[in-house]
Amino acid sequence: MTDFWRPAGAGVASVLAGVGAAELVSAFVVQNGSPILTVGSLVIDLAPPWLKEAVISVFGTGDKAFLIVSLAVVVVLGAGLAGWLESIRPPVGRILIGIGGAVGVLAALTRSGNGIVDAVPSALAAVIAILVLGALIRMLRDTEPTRVAPSGRVSRRRFVGTTAATAAGGALALVIGQAVANGFRTASAARAAIRLPQPAQTAAPIPAGASFDIPGLSPIVTPNADFYRIDTALQIPGIDPHDWRLRITGMVEQEVELTFAELLKLPLEESTTTLTCVSNEIGGDLIGNATWLGYPIRHLLARARPSADADMVLSTSQDGWTASTPLTALTDERNAILAVGMNGTPLPLEHGYPVRMVVPGLYGYVSATKWVVSLEVTRFDKHTSYWTDRGWSERGPVKLSSRIDVPAAGRQVKAGTVAVAGVAWSQHVGVSAVHVSVDDGPWQEATLADAISPDTWRQWRYAWDAAPGAHTLRVRATDAKGLVQTSTVRDVVPDGATGLHTVQVTVV
Ligand SMILES: Nc1nc2c(c(=O)[nH]1)N[C@H]1C(S)=C(S)[C@@H](COP(=O)(O)O)O[C@H]1N2
Ligand SMILES: [Mo]
């Protein structure tokens, strides 16, 4: 093949397809693995200071744009070269692309705070580009005349059309990926700049006696980084707080609209509340306890004045997820809040930044709307919500439950006194007792740590005199109203699991 432009075009189209797909994947899955920006950052790190200064003095604040454009030029030239080389000396073109991909992977792995996943988009870009280039060059070969097919087996026009379509698809994916990632970056930057106001009312202090010092026992307050995350969001909504609005509409006398700045000026209150997912299996870890900073929803609803026959509030997130919460749970004296802070920081993006709902006593699927933007006052017989449309119960009060954290299931422990410990919860009612049974023996009373409030879980411990052999430990909680946790085993669908957490351990 003596042609230059056609194979060079195939090279550029292949790389566009690869990079486009990778940008899309990085925006939706990895969050910060954009191959273009990763390599760009590496270039910034490696560039000698004189070059950086020269670029800044010429381009000023356009220095980043200059970097991206230069990078794009280098990539396009390299891709064209790879296409041409592939047409005259396969697989040299594909090897060149592989080297480009390796630079991306290396750049991703050497950024501080990055892990293996961050290298996935660059690797993916290279793999896709190599496959596409192989296919396009094969197609190009088939356009050449042979003895049996004097005008080639594939028309040139078809090759050009396929190459153009590949390039266009890649470019589109790249633009979409960048747009999505940009929203996320804007939100992250805005979050970093936020100073949360001092609470007008601080949380009930966490008593020193609320925590036992037992390795492996869940900390009484769950650090944000360890807090379970459950949502339907493939891409975490990137909301600029300047654009955020909450609208209260529906069966109200007065519609209410609130900006983020207005929300922060209201007297915010701190409260510690344990959040649980209805999908939490017995013994599961879809539960966490945090100190939230927020504004009581009941005050906002009082401004809106719901009509007397309303019984539900349909909350909607920016990405269209909905929850149906009993109106009374938002207007009674419990601490149902619009939260802006979590354990002393603005809400993490994945936990609903800038604003989410937290309602003590209800499972998340009927109450804890993250990225919340609207509250529609309505009726249960008029509207359903995301999970109630999918077979989950209309009402979702949290069920009394308990969990053994230590010893962990399957663990070997030394004979003698063994600390058995865990957590128990019945949000908005409170836990009054926990009992442990060894090998189906009598229920022994465990020691409870101090309660923070009825809205939070409670640690417990039991000193077990363990003899060698295989043993079964079981836990059972009693709530503040005297209800004893049931041993009846029920699945999480439709309104939360029941049963007793049981672990097997070996004592040696
Ligand atoms: N926007 C939105 N909010 C949501 C959800 C969701 O899918 N989308 N899931 C809910 C469910 S089922 C639970 S259990 C809690 C989990 O909150 P977390 O991820 O902060 O722990 O969020 C709730 N809020
Ligand atoms: Mo959930």
Coordinates of C-alpha atoms and ligand atoms in Angstrom, one line a residue:
M1 CA 0.0 0.0 0.0
T2 CA 1.5 3.3 -1.0
D3 CA -1.5 5.3 0.2
F4 CA -0.8 7.7 3.2
W5 CA -3.9 9.6 4.0
R6 CA -6.3 6.7 4.1
P7 CA -4.4 4.6 6.6
A8 CA -3.4 7.7 8.6
G9 CA -7.1 8.5 8.8
A10 CA -7.8 5.0 10.0
G11 CA -5.2 5.5 12.7
V12 CA -6.8 8.7 13.9
A13 CA -10.3 7.2 13.8
S14 CA -9.1 4.2 15.9
V15 CA -7.5 6.3 18.5
L16 CA -10.6 8.5 18.7
A17 CA -12.8 5.5 19.2
G18 CA -10.5 4.2 22.0
V19 CA -10.1 7.5 23.8
G20 CA -13.8 8.3 23.4
A21 CA -14.9 5.0 24.9
A22 CA -12.4 5.4 27.7
E23 CA -13.5 9.0 28.5
L24 CA -17.1 7.7 28.7
V25 CA -16.1 4.9 31.0
S26 CA -14.0 7.1 33.2
A27 CA -16.7 9.7 33.5
F28 CA -19.4 7.1 34.5
V29 CA -17.4 4.5 36.4
V30 CA -14.0 5.5 37.6
Q31 CA -14.8 9.2 38.2
N32 CA -11.3 10.5 37.8
G33 CA -9.5 8.2 35.3
S34 CA -9.8 10.5 32.2
P35 CA -6.9 9.4 30.1
I36 CA -6.5 12.8 28.5
L37 CA -6.3 14.6 31.9
T38 CA -4.2 11.9 33.5
V39 CA -1.6 12.2 30.8
G40 CA -1.9 15.9 30.9
S41 CA -1.1 15.9 34.6
L42 CA 1.9 13.7 34.0
V43 CA 3.2 16.1 31.4
I44 CA 2.7 19.0 33.9
D45 CA 4.7 17.0 36.5
L46 CA 7.5 16.1 34.2
A47 CA 7.9 19.4 32.3
P48 CA 11.0 21.3 33.3
P49 CA 10.3 24.5 35.2
W50 CA 11.6 26.7 32.4
L51 CA 9.1 25.3 30.0
K52 CA 6.2 25.7 32.4
E53 CA 7.2 29.3 33.0
A54 CA 7.6 30.0 29.3
V55 CA 4.1 28.5 28.7
I56 CA 2.5 30.5 31.5
S57 CA 4.2 33.7 30.4
V58 CA 2.9 33.3 26.8
F59 CA -0.5 31.8 27.5
G60 CA -1.3 33.0 31.0
T61 CA -4.4 31.3 32.4
G62 CA -4.8 29.6 29.0
D63 CA -1.9 27.4 29.9
K64 CA -4.0 24.4 30.6
A65 CA -5.9 24.8 27.3
F66 CA -2.5 25.1 25.6
L67 CA -1.4 21.8 27.2
I68 CA -4.6 20.0 26.2
V69 CA -4.4 21.3 22.6
S70 CA -0.7 20.4 22.3
L71 CA -1.4 16.9 23.7
A72 CA -4.3 16.5 21.2
V73 CA -1.9 17.5 18.3
V74 CA 0.7 15.0 19.5
V75 CA -1.9 12.2 19.8
V76 CA -3.4 12.9 16.4
L77 CA 0.0 13.0 14.7
G78 CA 1.0 9.8 16.5
A79 CA -2.3 8.1 15.6
G80 CA -1.9 9.1 11.9
L81 CA 1.6 7.8 12.0
A82 CA 0.5 4.5 13.6
G83 CA -2.2 4.1 10.9
W84 CA 0.3 4.6 8.2
L85 CA 2.9 2.3 9.8
E86 CA 0.3 -0.4 10.3
S87 CA -0.5 -0.3 6.6
I88 CA 3.1 -0.8 5.5
R89 CA 4.6 -2.8 8.4
P90 CA 2.0 -4.5 10.6
P91 CA 1.9 -4.7 13.5
V92 CA 4.2 -1.7 14.1
G93 CA 1.2 0.7 14.1
R94 CA -0.6 -1.3 16.7
I95 CA 2.6 -1.6 18.8
L96 CA 2.9 2.2 18.7
I97 CA -0.7 2.6 20.0
G98 CA 0.2 0.0 22.7
I99 CA 3.1 2.2 23.8
G100 CA 0.7 5.2 23.9
G101 CA -1.7 3.2 26.1
A102 CA 1.2 2.2 28.3
V103 CA 2.1 5.9 28.9
G104 CA -1.5 6.5 29.9
V105 CA -1.5 3.5 32.3
L106 CA 1.8 4.7 33.8
A107 CA 0.5 8.2 34.2
A108 CA -2.6 6.9 36.0
L109 CA -0.6 4.6 38.3
T110 CA 1.9 7.3 39.3
R111 CA -0.7 10.0 40.2
S112 CA -0.9 10.2 44.0
G113 CA -4.0 8.6 45.5
N114 CA -4.7 6.6 42.4
G115 CA -5.1 2.8 42.3
I116 CA -5.3 0.1 39.6
V117 CA -8.9 1.1 38.6
D118 CA -7.7 4.5 37.5
A119 CA -5.5 2.9 34.9
V120 CA -8.5 1.0 33.4
P121 CA -9.6 3.7 31.0
S122 CA -6.2 4.1 29.4
A123 CA -5.7 0.4 29.0
L124 CA -9.2 0.2 27.6
A125 CA -8.5 3.0 25.2
A126 CA -5.4 1.2 23.9
V127 CA -7.2 -2.2 23.5
I128 CA -10.1 -0.7 21.6
A129 CA -7.8 1.5 19.4
I130 CA -5.7 -1.6 18.5
L131 CA -8.7 -3.7 17.6
V132 CA -10.3 -1.0 15.6
L133 CA -7.1 -0.2 13.8
G134 CA -6.5 -3.8 12.9
A135 CA -10.1 -4.0 11.5
L136 CA -9.8 -0.8 9.5
I137 CA -6.5 -1.6 7.9
R138 CA -7.8 -5.1 7.0
M139 CA -10.7 -3.3 5.3
L140 CA -8.4 -0.9 3.5
R141 CA -6.4 -3.9 2.2
D142 CA -9.6 -5.3 0.9
T143 CA -10.2 -2.2 -1.2
E144 CA -7.1 -3.1 -3.3
P145 CA -7.6 -4.8 -6.7
T146 CA -6.9 -8.5 -6.9
R147 CA -7.1 -10.9 -9.8
V148 CA -10.5 -12.2 -8.8
A149 CA -11.9 -8.8 -7.8
P150 CA -10.3 -6.1 -10.0
S151 CA -12.0 -3.3 -8.2
G152 CA -11.3 -4.7 -4.7
R153 CA -13.6 -6.7 -2.5
V154 CA -14.6 -3.6 -0.5
S155 CA -15.3 -0.2 -2.1
R156 CA -13.1 2.7 -1.1
R157 CA -16.1 4.7 -0.4
R158 CA -17.2 2.1 2.2
F159 CA -13.9 2.2 3.8
V160 CA -13.9 6.0 4.0
G161 CA -17.5 5.9 5.3
T162 CA -16.7 3.4 8.1
T163 CA -13.6 5.3 9.1
A164 CA -15.5 8.6 9.3
A165 CA -18.3 7.0 11.3
T166 CA -15.8 5.5 13.7
A167 CA -14.1 8.8 14.2
A168 CA -17.5 10.6 14.7
G169 CA -18.6 8.0 17.2
G170 CA -15.4 8.4 19.2
A171 CA -15.6 12.2 19.1
L172 CA -19.1 12.1 20.4
A173 CA -18.3 9.7 23.2
L174 CA -15.4 12.0 24.1
V175 CA -17.5 15.1 24.3
I176 CA -20.2 13.4 26.4
G177 CA -17.6 11.9 28.7
Q178 CA -16.0 15.3 29.2
A179 CA -19.3 17.1 29.8
V180 CA -20.3 14.5 32.5
A181 CA -16.8 14.6 34.1
N182 CA -16.9 18.4 34.1
G183 CA -20.1 18.5 36.1
F184 CA -18.5 16.2 38.7
R185 CA -15.3 18.3 38.9
T186 CA -17.3 21.6 39.3
A187 CA -19.2 20.0 42.1
S188 CA -16.1 18.7 43.8
A189 CA -14.4 22.1 43.5
A190 CA -17.4 23.9 45.0
R191 CA -17.6 21.4 47.8
A192 CA -14.0 22.0 48.7
A193 CA -14.7 25.7 48.9
I194 CA -17.7 25.4 51.2
R195 CA -17.5 26.5 54.8
L196 CA -20.4 25.1 56.8
P197 CA -21.9 27.5 59.3
Q198 CA -21.7 26.7 63.0
P199 CA -24.7 24.8 64.2
A200 CA -27.3 26.9 66.0
Q201 CA -27.9 23.7 68.0
T202 CA -25.2 21.1 68.5
A203 CA -25.9 17.4 68.7
A204 CA -26.3 15.7 72.0
P205 CA -22.7 15.0 72.8
I206 CA -21.6 11.4 72.3
P207 CA -21.2 10.0 75.8
A208 CA -17.8 8.6 76.6
G209 CA -19.6 5.4 77.6
A210 CA -21.2 5.0 74.2
S211 CA -18.1 3.2 72.9
F212 CA -16.4 0.0 74.0
D213 CA -12.7 -0.3 73.1
I214 CA -12.9 -3.7 71.4
P215 CA -10.9 -4.3 68.2
G216 CA -13.2 -5.2 65.3
L217 CA -16.3 -3.6 66.9
S218 CA -18.0 -1.0 64.6
P219 CA -17.0 2.5 65.8
I220 CA -19.9 4.3 67.3
V221 CA -19.7 7.0 64.6
T222 CA -19.0 5.6 61.1
P223 CA -16.2 7.6 59.2
N224 CA -17.6 9.0 56.0
A225 CA -15.1 7.0 53.9
D226 CA -16.5 3.7 55.5
F227 CA -20.1 4.7 55.3
Y228 CA -22.1 2.3 53.1
R229 CA -23.3 3.6 49.8
I230 CA -26.5 2.5 48.1
D231 CA -28.1 4.3 45.2
T232 CA -29.2 3.8 41.6
A233 CA -26.9 6.5 40.3
L234 CA -24.5 5.2 37.7
Q235 CA -22.9 8.6 37.6
I236 CA -22.9 10.5 40.9
P237 CA -24.8 13.8 40.2
G238 CA -22.4 16.7 40.1
I239 CA -24.5 19.6 41.4
D240 CA -23.1 23.1 41.6
P241 CA -24.5 24.4 44.9
H242 CA -25.1 27.8 43.2
D243 CA -27.6 26.1 41.0
W244 CA -29.2 24.0 43.6
R245 CA -32.9 24.8 44.5
L246 CA -35.4 22.9 46.6
R247 CA -39.0 23.3 45.6
I248 CA -41.9 22.4 47.9
T249 CA -45.0 21.9 45.8
G250 CA -48.2 19.9 45.5
M251 CA -50.9 20.0 48.1
V252 CA -49.7 23.1 49.9
E253 CA -51.1 26.5 50.4
Q254 CA -47.8 28.2 49.7
E255 CA -45.1 26.8 47.4
V256 CA -41.7 27.3 48.9
E257 CA -38.4 27.6 47.0
L258 CA -35.0 27.6 48.8
T259 CA -31.5 28.2 47.5
F260 CA -28.4 26.6 49.0
A261 CA -27.2 30.0 50.3
E262 CA -30.7 30.5 52.0
L263 CA -30.5 27.1 53.5
L264 CA -27.1 27.7 55.0
K265 CA -28.4 30.9 56.6
L266 CA -31.1 29.1 58.5
P267 CA -30.4 28.0 62.1
L268 CA -28.9 24.5 61.3
E269 CA -29.0 21.7 63.9
E270 CA -26.7 18.8 64.4
S271 CA -28.1 15.4 65.2
T272 CA -26.7 11.9 65.2
T273 CA -28.8 9.4 63.3
T274 CA -28.2 5.8 62.2
L275 CA -29.1 5.2 58.6
T276 CA -30.0 1.6 57.4
C277 CA -30.9 0.1 54.1
V278 CA -33.9 -2.1 53.7
S279 CA -31.7 -4.5 51.7
N280 CA -29.5 -5.0 54.7
E281 CA -29.4 -8.8 55.4
I282 CA -29.3 -10.1 58.9
G283 CA -25.7 -9.5 59.9
G284 CA -25.1 -7.2 56.9
D285 CA -23.2 -4.0 56.8
L286 CA -25.6 -1.6 55.0
I287 CA -25.9 0.5 58.1
G288 CA -23.9 3.4 59.4
N289 CA -24.1 6.1 62.0
A290 CA -23.2 9.8 61.4
T291 CA -23.6 13.2 63.0
W292 CA -25.5 15.2 60.4
L293 CA -25.9 19.0 60.1
G294 CA -29.2 20.1 58.7
Y295 CA -32.4 22.0 58.9
P296 CA -35.6 20.4 60.2
I297 CA -38.0 19.7 57.3
R298 CA -41.0 20.3 59.5
H299 CA -40.2 24.0 59.6
L300 CA -40.1 24.2 55.8
L301 CA -43.3 22.2 55.5
A302 CA -44.9 24.6 58.1
R303 CA -44.1 27.5 55.7
A304 CA -45.7 25.6 52.9
R305 CA -48.8 24.6 54.9
P306 CA -49.8 21.2 53.6
S307 CA -53.5 20.6 53.1
A308 CA -55.3 18.5 55.7
D309 CA -55.9 15.5 53.4
A310 CA -52.2 15.1 52.3
D311 CA -50.4 12.1 53.8
M312 CA -47.2 11.7 51.9
V313 CA -44.2 13.7 50.6
L314 CA -42.7 12.5 47.4
S315 CA -39.1 13.6 47.3
T316 CA -37.1 13.7 44.0
S317 CA -33.4 13.7 43.5
Q318 CA -31.6 15.6 40.7
D319 CA -31.3 12.4 38.8
G320 CA -35.0 11.6 39.0
W321 CA -35.0 9.0 41.9
T322 CA -38.0 9.3 44.2
A323 CA -39.0 8.3 47.7
S324 CA -42.4 8.4 49.3
T325 CA -42.3 9.4 53.0
P326 CA -45.3 9.6 55.3
L327 CA -46.0 13.3 55.9
T328 CA -46.2 12.7 59.6
A329 CA -42.6 11.4 59.7
L330 CA -41.5 14.8 58.4
T331 CA -43.8 17.0 60.5
D332 CA -43.7 15.2 63.9
E333 CA -41.0 16.0 66.5
R334 CA -38.5 13.6 65.2
N335 CA -35.4 15.1 63.6
A336 CA -36.2 14.7 59.9
I337 CA -33.7 17.0 58.3
L338 CA -32.4 18.4 55.0
A339 CA -28.8 17.6 55.7
V340 CA -25.8 19.5 54.3
G341 CA -23.1 18.2 56.6
M342 CA -21.9 14.7 57.6
N343 CA -19.5 14.2 60.4
G344 CA -18.2 17.7 60.2
T345 CA -17.7 18.0 56.5
P346 CA -20.0 19.0 53.6
L347 CA -21.9 15.9 52.4
P348 CA -19.6 13.8 50.3
L349 CA -20.7 13.7 46.7
E350 CA -21.7 10.1 46.9
H351 CA -23.8 10.7 50.0
G352 CA -25.9 13.3 48.4
Y353 CA -24.0 16.6 48.1
P354 CA -25.1 19.3 48.4
V355 CA -28.3 18.3 50.2
R356 CA -30.0 15.1 51.2
M357 CA -32.8 14.0 53.5
V358 CA -32.2 12.1 56.8
V359 CA -35.3 10.7 58.6
P360 CA -34.7 8.8 61.8
G361 CA -36.6 5.5 62.0
L362 CA -37.2 4.9 58.3
Y363 CA -35.2 2.8 55.8
G364 CA -33.3 4.8 53.2
Y365 CA -35.5 3.8 50.3
V366 CA -38.5 5.7 51.7
S367 CA -36.8 8.7 53.2
A368 CA -33.1 9.4 52.7
T369 CA -33.2 11.0 49.3
K370 CA -29.7 12.2 48.2
W371 CA -29.2 15.1 45.8
V372 CA -32.7 16.1 46.7
V373 CA -34.3 18.9 44.7
S374 CA -38.0 18.7 45.2
L375 CA -40.6 17.8 47.8
E376 CA -44.1 17.3 46.5
V377 CA -46.8 17.1 49.2
T378 CA -49.3 14.5 48.0
R379 CA -51.1 11.3 49.0
F380 CA -50.1 7.6 49.0
D381 CA -53.1 6.8 46.8
K382 CA -52.0 9.3 44.2
H383 CA -48.3 8.6 43.8
T384 CA -45.8 5.8 44.2
S385 CA -42.0 6.0 44.2
Y386 CA -38.9 4.3 42.8
W387 CA -38.7 1.2 45.0
T388 CA -42.4 1.0 45.9
D389 CA -42.9 0.6 42.1
R390 CA -40.6 -2.3 42.2
G391 CA -42.3 -4.5 44.8
W392 CA -41.0 -3.0 48.0
S393 CA -43.4 -2.0 50.8
E394 CA -45.1 1.4 50.8
R395 CA -44.1 1.9 54.5
G396 CA -40.6 1.3 55.6
P397 CA -40.0 1.7 59.3
V398 CA -36.6 0.3 60.4
K399 CA -36.9 -3.1 62.1
L400 CA -35.4 -3.9 65.4
S401 CA -32.1 -5.8 64.8
S402 CA -28.7 -6.6 66.1
R403 CA -25.4 -7.8 64.8
I404 CA -22.3 -9.6 66.1
D405 CA -19.1 -7.8 65.0
V406 CA -16.6 -9.8 67.0
P407 CA -15.6 -12.5 66.9
A408 CA -16.2 -12.5 63.1
A409 CA -17.8 -15.5 61.6
G410 CA -15.5 -18.4 61.0
R411 CA -12.8 -17.0 63.2
Q412 CA -10.6 -19.0 65.5
V413 CA -10.3 -17.6 69.0
K414 CA -8.3 -18.7 72.1
A415 CA -10.0 -20.5 74.9
G416 CA -10.7 -18.4 78.0
T417 CA -12.7 -15.1 78.3
V418 CA -13.6 -14.0 74.8
A419 CA -15.1 -10.5 74.1
V420 CA -18.2 -10.9 72.0
A421 CA -19.5 -7.6 70.8
G422 CA -21.6 -5.8 68.2
V423 CA -24.3 -3.3 67.6
A424 CA -28.1 -3.2 68.0
W425 CA -30.6 -0.7 66.6
S426 CA -34.2 0.2 66.5
Q427 CA -34.1 3.8 65.3
H428 CA -36.6 6.2 66.9
V429 CA -37.6 3.6 69.5
G430 CA -34.2 2.7 71.1
V431 CA -32.7 -0.5 72.3
S432 CA -33.1 -1.5 76.0
A433 CA -31.4 -4.9 76.1
V434 CA -29.3 -7.3 74.2
H435 CA -28.9 -11.0 74.9
V436 CA -26.4 -13.6 73.6
S437 CA -27.0 -17.3 73.4
V438 CA -24.1 -19.8 73.0
D439 CA -24.8 -23.1 71.3
D440 CA -28.6 -22.6 71.6
G441 CA -28.2 -22.3 75.4
P442 CA -30.1 -19.8 77.6
W443 CA -30.1 -16.1 76.7
Q444 CA -27.4 -14.3 78.6
E445 CA -27.7 -10.6 79.2
A446 CA -25.0 -8.5 77.4
T447 CA -23.7 -5.2 78.7
L448 CA -25.0 -2.2 76.7
A449 CA -22.8 0.8 76.0
D450 CA -24.5 4.2 76.8
A451 CA -27.1 5.3 74.3
I452 CA -26.6 8.5 72.3
S453 CA -30.3 8.7 71.5
P454 CA -33.1 6.4 70.4
D455 CA -32.2 7.3 66.8
T456 CA -28.8 5.7 66.9
W457 CA -27.5 2.2 67.2
R458 CA -26.0 1.0 70.5
Q459 CA -22.9 -1.1 71.1
W460 CA -23.1 -4.1 73.3
R461 CA -20.6 -6.6 74.7
Y462 CA -20.6 -10.0 76.4
A463 CA -17.8 -11.7 78.1
W464 CA -17.9 -15.3 77.0
D465 CA -16.1 -18.1 78.9
A466 CA -15.1 -20.1 75.8
A467 CA -14.1 -23.8 76.0
P468 CA -12.3 -25.4 73.0
G469 CA -14.4 -26.7 70.2
A470 CA -16.8 -25.4 67.5
H471 CA -19.5 -23.0 68.9
T472 CA -22.5 -21.0 67.7
L473 CA -23.1 -17.5 68.9
R474 CA -26.5 -15.8 68.5
V475 CA -27.6 -12.3 69.3
R476 CA -31.1 -10.9 70.1
A477 CA -32.1 -7.3 70.9
T478 CA -35.1 -5.9 72.8
D479 CA -36.4 -2.4 72.1
A480 CA -37.3 0.3 74.5
K481 CA -41.0 -0.7 74.2
G482 CA -40.2 -4.2 75.3
L483 CA -40.5 -5.8 71.9
V484 CA -38.1 -8.8 71.5
Q485 CA -36.3 -9.3 68.2
T486 CA -38.0 -12.1 66.3
S487 CA -36.2 -15.3 65.3
T488 CA -38.5 -15.8 62.3
V489 CA -36.3 -15.6 59.2
R490 CA -37.7 -13.3 56.5
D491 CA -36.0 -12.0 53.4
V492 CA -35.2 -8.3 52.9
V493 CA -38.1 -8.0 50.3
P494 CA -40.6 -6.3 50.8
D495 CA -39.9 -4.4 54.0
G496 CA -36.7 -5.5 55.6
A497 CA -35.1 -8.8 56.9
T498 CA -35.9 -10.5 60.2
G499 CA -34.1 -13.2 62.0
L500 CA -31.2 -13.5 64.5
H501 CA -27.6 -13.0 63.5
T502 CA -25.7 -16.2 64.2
V503 CA -21.9 -16.8 63.8
Q504 CA -19.9 -20.0 64.0
V505 CA -16.5 -19.8 65.7
T506 CA -13.8 -22.3 66.6
V507 CA -12.2 -22.1 70.0
V508 CA -8.7 -23.5 70.3
Ligands
LIG1 N1 -31.1 10.0 44.9 C1 -31.0 8.9 45.5 N2 -31.2 8.9 46.9 C2 -31.1 7.7 47.6 C3 -31.1 6.5 46.9 C4 -30.9 6.5 45.5 O1 -30.9 5.4 44.8 N3 -30.9 7.7 44.8 N4 -31.0 5.3 47.6 C5 -31.6 5.4 49.0 C6 -31.3 4.2 49.7 S1 -32.1 2.7 49.3 C7 -30.5 4.2 50.9 S2 -30.4 2.9 51.9 C8 -29.8 5.5 51.2 C9 -28.3 5.2 51.4 O2 -27.6 6.3 51.7 P1 -26.0 6.4 51.7 O3 -25.6 5.9 50.3 O4 -25.6 7.7 52.0 O5 -25.6 5.4 52.7 O6 -30.0 6.5 50.3 C10 -31.2 6.6 49.7 N5 -31.3 7.8 48.9
MO2 MO -31.6 1.2 50.8

